[in-house]
PDB file of C-alpha atoms in Angstrom:
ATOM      1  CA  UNK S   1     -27.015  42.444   4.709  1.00  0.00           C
ATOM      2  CA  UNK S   2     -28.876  45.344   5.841  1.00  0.00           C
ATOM      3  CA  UNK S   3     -32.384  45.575   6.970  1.00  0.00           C
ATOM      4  CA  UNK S   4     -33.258  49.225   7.288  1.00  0.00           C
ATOM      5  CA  UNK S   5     -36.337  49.719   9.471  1.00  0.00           C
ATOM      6  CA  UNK S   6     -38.757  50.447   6.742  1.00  0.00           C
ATOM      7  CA  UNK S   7     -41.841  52.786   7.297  1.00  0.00           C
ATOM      8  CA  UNK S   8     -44.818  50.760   5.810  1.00  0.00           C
ATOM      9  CA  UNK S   9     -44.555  47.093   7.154  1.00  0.00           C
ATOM     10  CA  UNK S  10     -45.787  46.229   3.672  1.00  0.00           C
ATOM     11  CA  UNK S  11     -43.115  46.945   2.002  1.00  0.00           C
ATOM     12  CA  UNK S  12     -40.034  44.551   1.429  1.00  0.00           C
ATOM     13  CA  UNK S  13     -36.805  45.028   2.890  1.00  0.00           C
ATOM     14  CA  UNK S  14     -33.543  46.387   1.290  1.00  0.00           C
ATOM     15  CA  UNK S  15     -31.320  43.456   0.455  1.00  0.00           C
ATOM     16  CA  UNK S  16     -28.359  43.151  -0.798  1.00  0.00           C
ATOM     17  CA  UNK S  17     -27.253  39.510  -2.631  1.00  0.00           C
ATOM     18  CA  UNK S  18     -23.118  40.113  -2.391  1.00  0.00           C
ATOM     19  CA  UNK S  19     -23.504  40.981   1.451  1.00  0.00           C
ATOM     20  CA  UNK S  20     -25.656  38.290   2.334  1.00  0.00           C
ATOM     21  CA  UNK S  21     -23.027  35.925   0.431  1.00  0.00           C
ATOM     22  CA  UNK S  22     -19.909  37.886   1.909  1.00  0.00           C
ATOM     23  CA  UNK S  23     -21.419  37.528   5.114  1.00  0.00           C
ATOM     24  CA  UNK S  24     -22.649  33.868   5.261  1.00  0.00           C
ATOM     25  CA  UNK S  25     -22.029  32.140   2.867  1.00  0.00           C
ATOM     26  CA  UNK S  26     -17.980  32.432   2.604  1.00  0.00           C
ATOM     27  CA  UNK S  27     -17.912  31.189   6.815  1.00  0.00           C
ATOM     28  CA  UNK S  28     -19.254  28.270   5.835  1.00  0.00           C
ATOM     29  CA  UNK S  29     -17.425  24.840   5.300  1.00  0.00           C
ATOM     30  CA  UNK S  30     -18.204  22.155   2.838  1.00  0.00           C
ATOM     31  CA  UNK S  31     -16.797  19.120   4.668  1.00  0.00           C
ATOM     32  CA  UNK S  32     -18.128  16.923   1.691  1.00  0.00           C
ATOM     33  CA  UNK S  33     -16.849  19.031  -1.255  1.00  0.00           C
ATOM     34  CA  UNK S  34     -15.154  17.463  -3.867  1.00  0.00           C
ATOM     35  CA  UNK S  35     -13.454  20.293  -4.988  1.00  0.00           C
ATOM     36  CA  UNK S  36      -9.584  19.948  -3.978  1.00  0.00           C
ATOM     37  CA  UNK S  37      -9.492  23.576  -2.579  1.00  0.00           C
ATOM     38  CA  UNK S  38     -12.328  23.326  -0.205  1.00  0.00           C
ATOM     39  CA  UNK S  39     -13.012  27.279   1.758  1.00  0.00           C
ATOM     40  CA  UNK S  40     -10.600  28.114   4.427  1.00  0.00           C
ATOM     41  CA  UNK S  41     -12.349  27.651   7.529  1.00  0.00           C
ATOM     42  CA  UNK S  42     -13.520  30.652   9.606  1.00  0.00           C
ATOM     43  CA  UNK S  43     -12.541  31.132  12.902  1.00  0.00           C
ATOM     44  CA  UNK S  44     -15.293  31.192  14.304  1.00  0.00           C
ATOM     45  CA  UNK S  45     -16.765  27.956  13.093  1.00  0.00           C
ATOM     46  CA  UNK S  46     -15.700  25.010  14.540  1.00  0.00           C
ATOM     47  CA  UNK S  47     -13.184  22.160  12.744  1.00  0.00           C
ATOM     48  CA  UNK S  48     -14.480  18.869  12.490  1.00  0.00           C
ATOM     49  CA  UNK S  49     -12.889  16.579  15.549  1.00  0.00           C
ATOM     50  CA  UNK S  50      -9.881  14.758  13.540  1.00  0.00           C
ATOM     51  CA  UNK S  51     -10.965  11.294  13.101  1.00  0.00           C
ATOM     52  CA  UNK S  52      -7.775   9.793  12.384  1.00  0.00           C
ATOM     53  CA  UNK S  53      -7.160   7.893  15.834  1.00  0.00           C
ATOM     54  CA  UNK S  54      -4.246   9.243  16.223  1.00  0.00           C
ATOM     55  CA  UNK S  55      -3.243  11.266  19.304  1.00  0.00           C
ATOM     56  CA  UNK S  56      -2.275  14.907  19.411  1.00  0.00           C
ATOM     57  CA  UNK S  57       1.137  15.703  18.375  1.00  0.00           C
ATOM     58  CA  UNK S  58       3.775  16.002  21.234  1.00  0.00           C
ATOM     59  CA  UNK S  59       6.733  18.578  21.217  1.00  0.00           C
ATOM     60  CA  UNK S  60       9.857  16.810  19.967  1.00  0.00           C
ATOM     61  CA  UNK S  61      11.971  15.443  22.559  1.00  0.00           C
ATOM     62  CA  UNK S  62      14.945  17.055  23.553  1.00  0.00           C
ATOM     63  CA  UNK S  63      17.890  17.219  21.183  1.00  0.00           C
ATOM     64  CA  UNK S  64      15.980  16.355  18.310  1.00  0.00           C
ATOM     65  CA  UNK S  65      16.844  17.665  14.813  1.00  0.00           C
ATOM     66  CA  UNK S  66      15.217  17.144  11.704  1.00  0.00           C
ATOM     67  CA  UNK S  67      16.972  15.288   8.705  1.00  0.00           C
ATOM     68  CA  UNK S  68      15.955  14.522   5.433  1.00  0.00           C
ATOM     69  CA  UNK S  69      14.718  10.499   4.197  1.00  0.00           C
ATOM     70  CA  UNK S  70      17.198   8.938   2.339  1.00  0.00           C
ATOM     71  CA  UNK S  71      14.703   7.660  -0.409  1.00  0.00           C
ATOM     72  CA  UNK S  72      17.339   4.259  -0.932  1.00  0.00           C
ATOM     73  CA  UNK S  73      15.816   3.149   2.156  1.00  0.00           C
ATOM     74  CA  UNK S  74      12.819   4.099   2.366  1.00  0.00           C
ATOM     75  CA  UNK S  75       9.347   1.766   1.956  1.00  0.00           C
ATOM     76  CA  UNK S  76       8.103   1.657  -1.395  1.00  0.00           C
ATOM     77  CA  UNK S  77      10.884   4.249  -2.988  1.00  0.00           C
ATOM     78  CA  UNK S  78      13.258   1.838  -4.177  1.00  0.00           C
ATOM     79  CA  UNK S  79      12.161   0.067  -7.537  1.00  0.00           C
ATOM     80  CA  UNK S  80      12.961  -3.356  -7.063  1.00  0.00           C
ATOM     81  CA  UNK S  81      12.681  -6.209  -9.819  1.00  0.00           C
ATOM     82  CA  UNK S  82       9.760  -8.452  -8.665  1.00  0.00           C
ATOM     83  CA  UNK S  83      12.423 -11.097  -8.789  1.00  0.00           C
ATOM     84  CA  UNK S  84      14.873 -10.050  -7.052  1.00  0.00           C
ATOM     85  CA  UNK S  85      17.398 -11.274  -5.169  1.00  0.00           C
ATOM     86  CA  UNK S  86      16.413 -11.824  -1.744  1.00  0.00           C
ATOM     87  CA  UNK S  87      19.904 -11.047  -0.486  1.00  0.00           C
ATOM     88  CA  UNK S  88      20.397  -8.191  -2.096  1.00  0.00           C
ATOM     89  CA  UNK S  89      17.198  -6.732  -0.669  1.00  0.00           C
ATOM     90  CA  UNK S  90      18.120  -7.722   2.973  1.00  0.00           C
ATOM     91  CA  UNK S  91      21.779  -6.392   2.416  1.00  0.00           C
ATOM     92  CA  UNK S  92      19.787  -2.850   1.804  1.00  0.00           C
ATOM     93  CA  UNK S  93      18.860  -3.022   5.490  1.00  0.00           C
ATOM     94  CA  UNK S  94      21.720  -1.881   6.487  1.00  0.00           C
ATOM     95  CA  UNK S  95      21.429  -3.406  10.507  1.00  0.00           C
ATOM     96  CA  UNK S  96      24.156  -2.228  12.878  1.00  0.00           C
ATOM     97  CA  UNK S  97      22.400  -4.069  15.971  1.00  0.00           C
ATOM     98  CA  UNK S  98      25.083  -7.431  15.758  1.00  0.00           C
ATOM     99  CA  UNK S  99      22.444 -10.114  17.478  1.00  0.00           C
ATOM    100  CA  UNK S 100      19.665  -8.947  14.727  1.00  0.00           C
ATOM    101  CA  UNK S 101      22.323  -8.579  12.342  1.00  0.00           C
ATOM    102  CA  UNK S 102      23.144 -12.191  12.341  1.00  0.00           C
ATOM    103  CA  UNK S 103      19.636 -13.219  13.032  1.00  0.00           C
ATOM    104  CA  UNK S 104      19.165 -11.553   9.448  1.00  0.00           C
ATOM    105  CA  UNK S 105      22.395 -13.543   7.723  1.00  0.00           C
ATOM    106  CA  UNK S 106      20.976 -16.644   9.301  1.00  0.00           C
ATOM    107  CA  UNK S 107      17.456 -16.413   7.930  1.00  0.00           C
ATOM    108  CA  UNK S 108      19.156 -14.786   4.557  1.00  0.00           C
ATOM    109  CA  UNK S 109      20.833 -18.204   4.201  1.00  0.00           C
ATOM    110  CA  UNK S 110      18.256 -19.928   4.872  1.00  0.00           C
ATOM    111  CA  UNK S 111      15.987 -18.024   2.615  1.00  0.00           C
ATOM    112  CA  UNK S 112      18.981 -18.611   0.027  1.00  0.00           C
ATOM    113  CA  UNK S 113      18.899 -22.341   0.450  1.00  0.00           C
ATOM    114  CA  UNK S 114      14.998 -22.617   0.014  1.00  0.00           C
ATOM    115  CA  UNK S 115      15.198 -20.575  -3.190  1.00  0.00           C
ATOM    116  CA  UNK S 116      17.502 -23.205  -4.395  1.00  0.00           C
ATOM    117  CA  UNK S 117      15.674 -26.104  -3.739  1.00  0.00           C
ATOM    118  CA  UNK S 118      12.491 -24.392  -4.727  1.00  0.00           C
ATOM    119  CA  UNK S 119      14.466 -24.602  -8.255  1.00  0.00           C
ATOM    120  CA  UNK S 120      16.112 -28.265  -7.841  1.00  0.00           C
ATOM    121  CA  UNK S 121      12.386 -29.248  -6.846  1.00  0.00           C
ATOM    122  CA  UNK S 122      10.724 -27.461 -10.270  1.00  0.00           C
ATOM    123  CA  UNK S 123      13.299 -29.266 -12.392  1.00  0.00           C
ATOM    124  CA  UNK S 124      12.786 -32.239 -11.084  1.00  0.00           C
ATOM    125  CA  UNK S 125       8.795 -32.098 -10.937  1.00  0.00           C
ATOM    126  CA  UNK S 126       9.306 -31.485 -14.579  1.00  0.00           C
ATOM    127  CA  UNK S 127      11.844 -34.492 -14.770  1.00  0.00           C
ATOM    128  CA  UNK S 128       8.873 -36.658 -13.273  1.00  0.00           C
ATOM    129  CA  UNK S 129       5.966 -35.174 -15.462  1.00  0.00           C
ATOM    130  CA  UNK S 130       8.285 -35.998 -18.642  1.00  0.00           C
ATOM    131  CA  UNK S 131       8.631 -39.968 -16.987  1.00  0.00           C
ATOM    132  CA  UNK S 132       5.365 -40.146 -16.242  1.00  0.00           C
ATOM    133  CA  UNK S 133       4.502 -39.715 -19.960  1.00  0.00           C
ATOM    134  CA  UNK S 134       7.024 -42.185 -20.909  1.00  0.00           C
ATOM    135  CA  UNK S 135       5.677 -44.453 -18.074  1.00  0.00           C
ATOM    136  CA  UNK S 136       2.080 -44.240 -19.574  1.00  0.00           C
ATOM    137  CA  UNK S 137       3.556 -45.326 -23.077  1.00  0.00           C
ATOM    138  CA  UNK S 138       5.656 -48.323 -21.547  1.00  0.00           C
ATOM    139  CA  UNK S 139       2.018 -48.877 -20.248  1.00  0.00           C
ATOM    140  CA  UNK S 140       0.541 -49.156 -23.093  1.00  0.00           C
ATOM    141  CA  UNK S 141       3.091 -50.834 -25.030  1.00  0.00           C
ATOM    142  CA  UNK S 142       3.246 -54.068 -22.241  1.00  0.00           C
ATOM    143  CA  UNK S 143      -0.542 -54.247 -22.394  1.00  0.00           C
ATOM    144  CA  UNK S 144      -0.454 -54.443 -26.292  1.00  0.00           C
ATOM    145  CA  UNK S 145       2.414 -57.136 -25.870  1.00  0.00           C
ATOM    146  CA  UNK S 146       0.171 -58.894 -23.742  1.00  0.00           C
ATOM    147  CA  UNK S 147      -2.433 -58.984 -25.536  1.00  0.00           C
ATOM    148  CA  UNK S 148      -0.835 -60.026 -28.668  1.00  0.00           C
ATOM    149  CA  UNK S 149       0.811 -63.128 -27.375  1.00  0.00           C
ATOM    150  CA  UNK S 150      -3.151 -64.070 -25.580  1.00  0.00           C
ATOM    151  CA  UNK S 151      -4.262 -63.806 -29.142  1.00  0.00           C
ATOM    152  CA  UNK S 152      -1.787 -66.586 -30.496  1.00  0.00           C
TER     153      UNK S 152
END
């Protein structure tokens, strides 16, 4: 933008619209934009403090090399059935640590086991639910008996 000293302090100033914007208006930053290219921030402008509570990013330790994610193992990569087999998904763990490892076979077992009771158990629930009807009919048949033979 350029203000030339003008003689008559009546008169308006030059002013130019793209300078003004070149000038001021592309340093700014929209923190609240929506658009998913927000403006580069100037130098010269502060960035907002980084509010994810994490702290600042160390160098990398000695001897450290990157390597890619196998994507098998990964959280949330692998598309498992809903029902799955739970020992199929703990055998994709892959532990080499031998106390945790058979930490992990014991509670796999166990986890095993409980799956197949959980089964015995519905079948017999539904065993019980089919007696129970059968119970309420015997029920009803002995009171009819009952009161048949009052009535002679």
């Amino acid at each position: 933008m350029s203000w030339d000293p003008s003689p008559n302090p009546n008169q308006t100033p030059n002013f130019n619209l793209q300078e003004f914007h070149s000038r001021y208006l592309t340093h700014t930053i929209n923190y609240l934009s929506p658009s998913p290219h927000p403006l580069l921030p100037s130098p010269q402008i502060p960035s907002p403090p980084s509010s994810h509570g994490l702290p600042p990013m160390s160098p990398a330790p000695e001897g450290f090399s990157l390597r890619l994610i196998d994507a098998k193992h990964t959280f949330g990569q692998v598309n498992h059935p809903p029902e799955g087999n739970v020992i199929d998904l703990i055998s994709d763990l892959n532990i080499d640590n031998k106390p945790i490892e058979e930490t992990v076979q014991s509670h796999t077992k166990k986890i095993a086991e409980l799956q197949t009771n959980g089964q015995r158990y519905c079948k017999e629930i539904a065993e019980l639910k089919s007696l129970l009807a059968l119970s309420s009919e015997v029920v009803k048949i002995k009171a009819n008996v009952q009161s048949k033979m009052l009535q002679f």
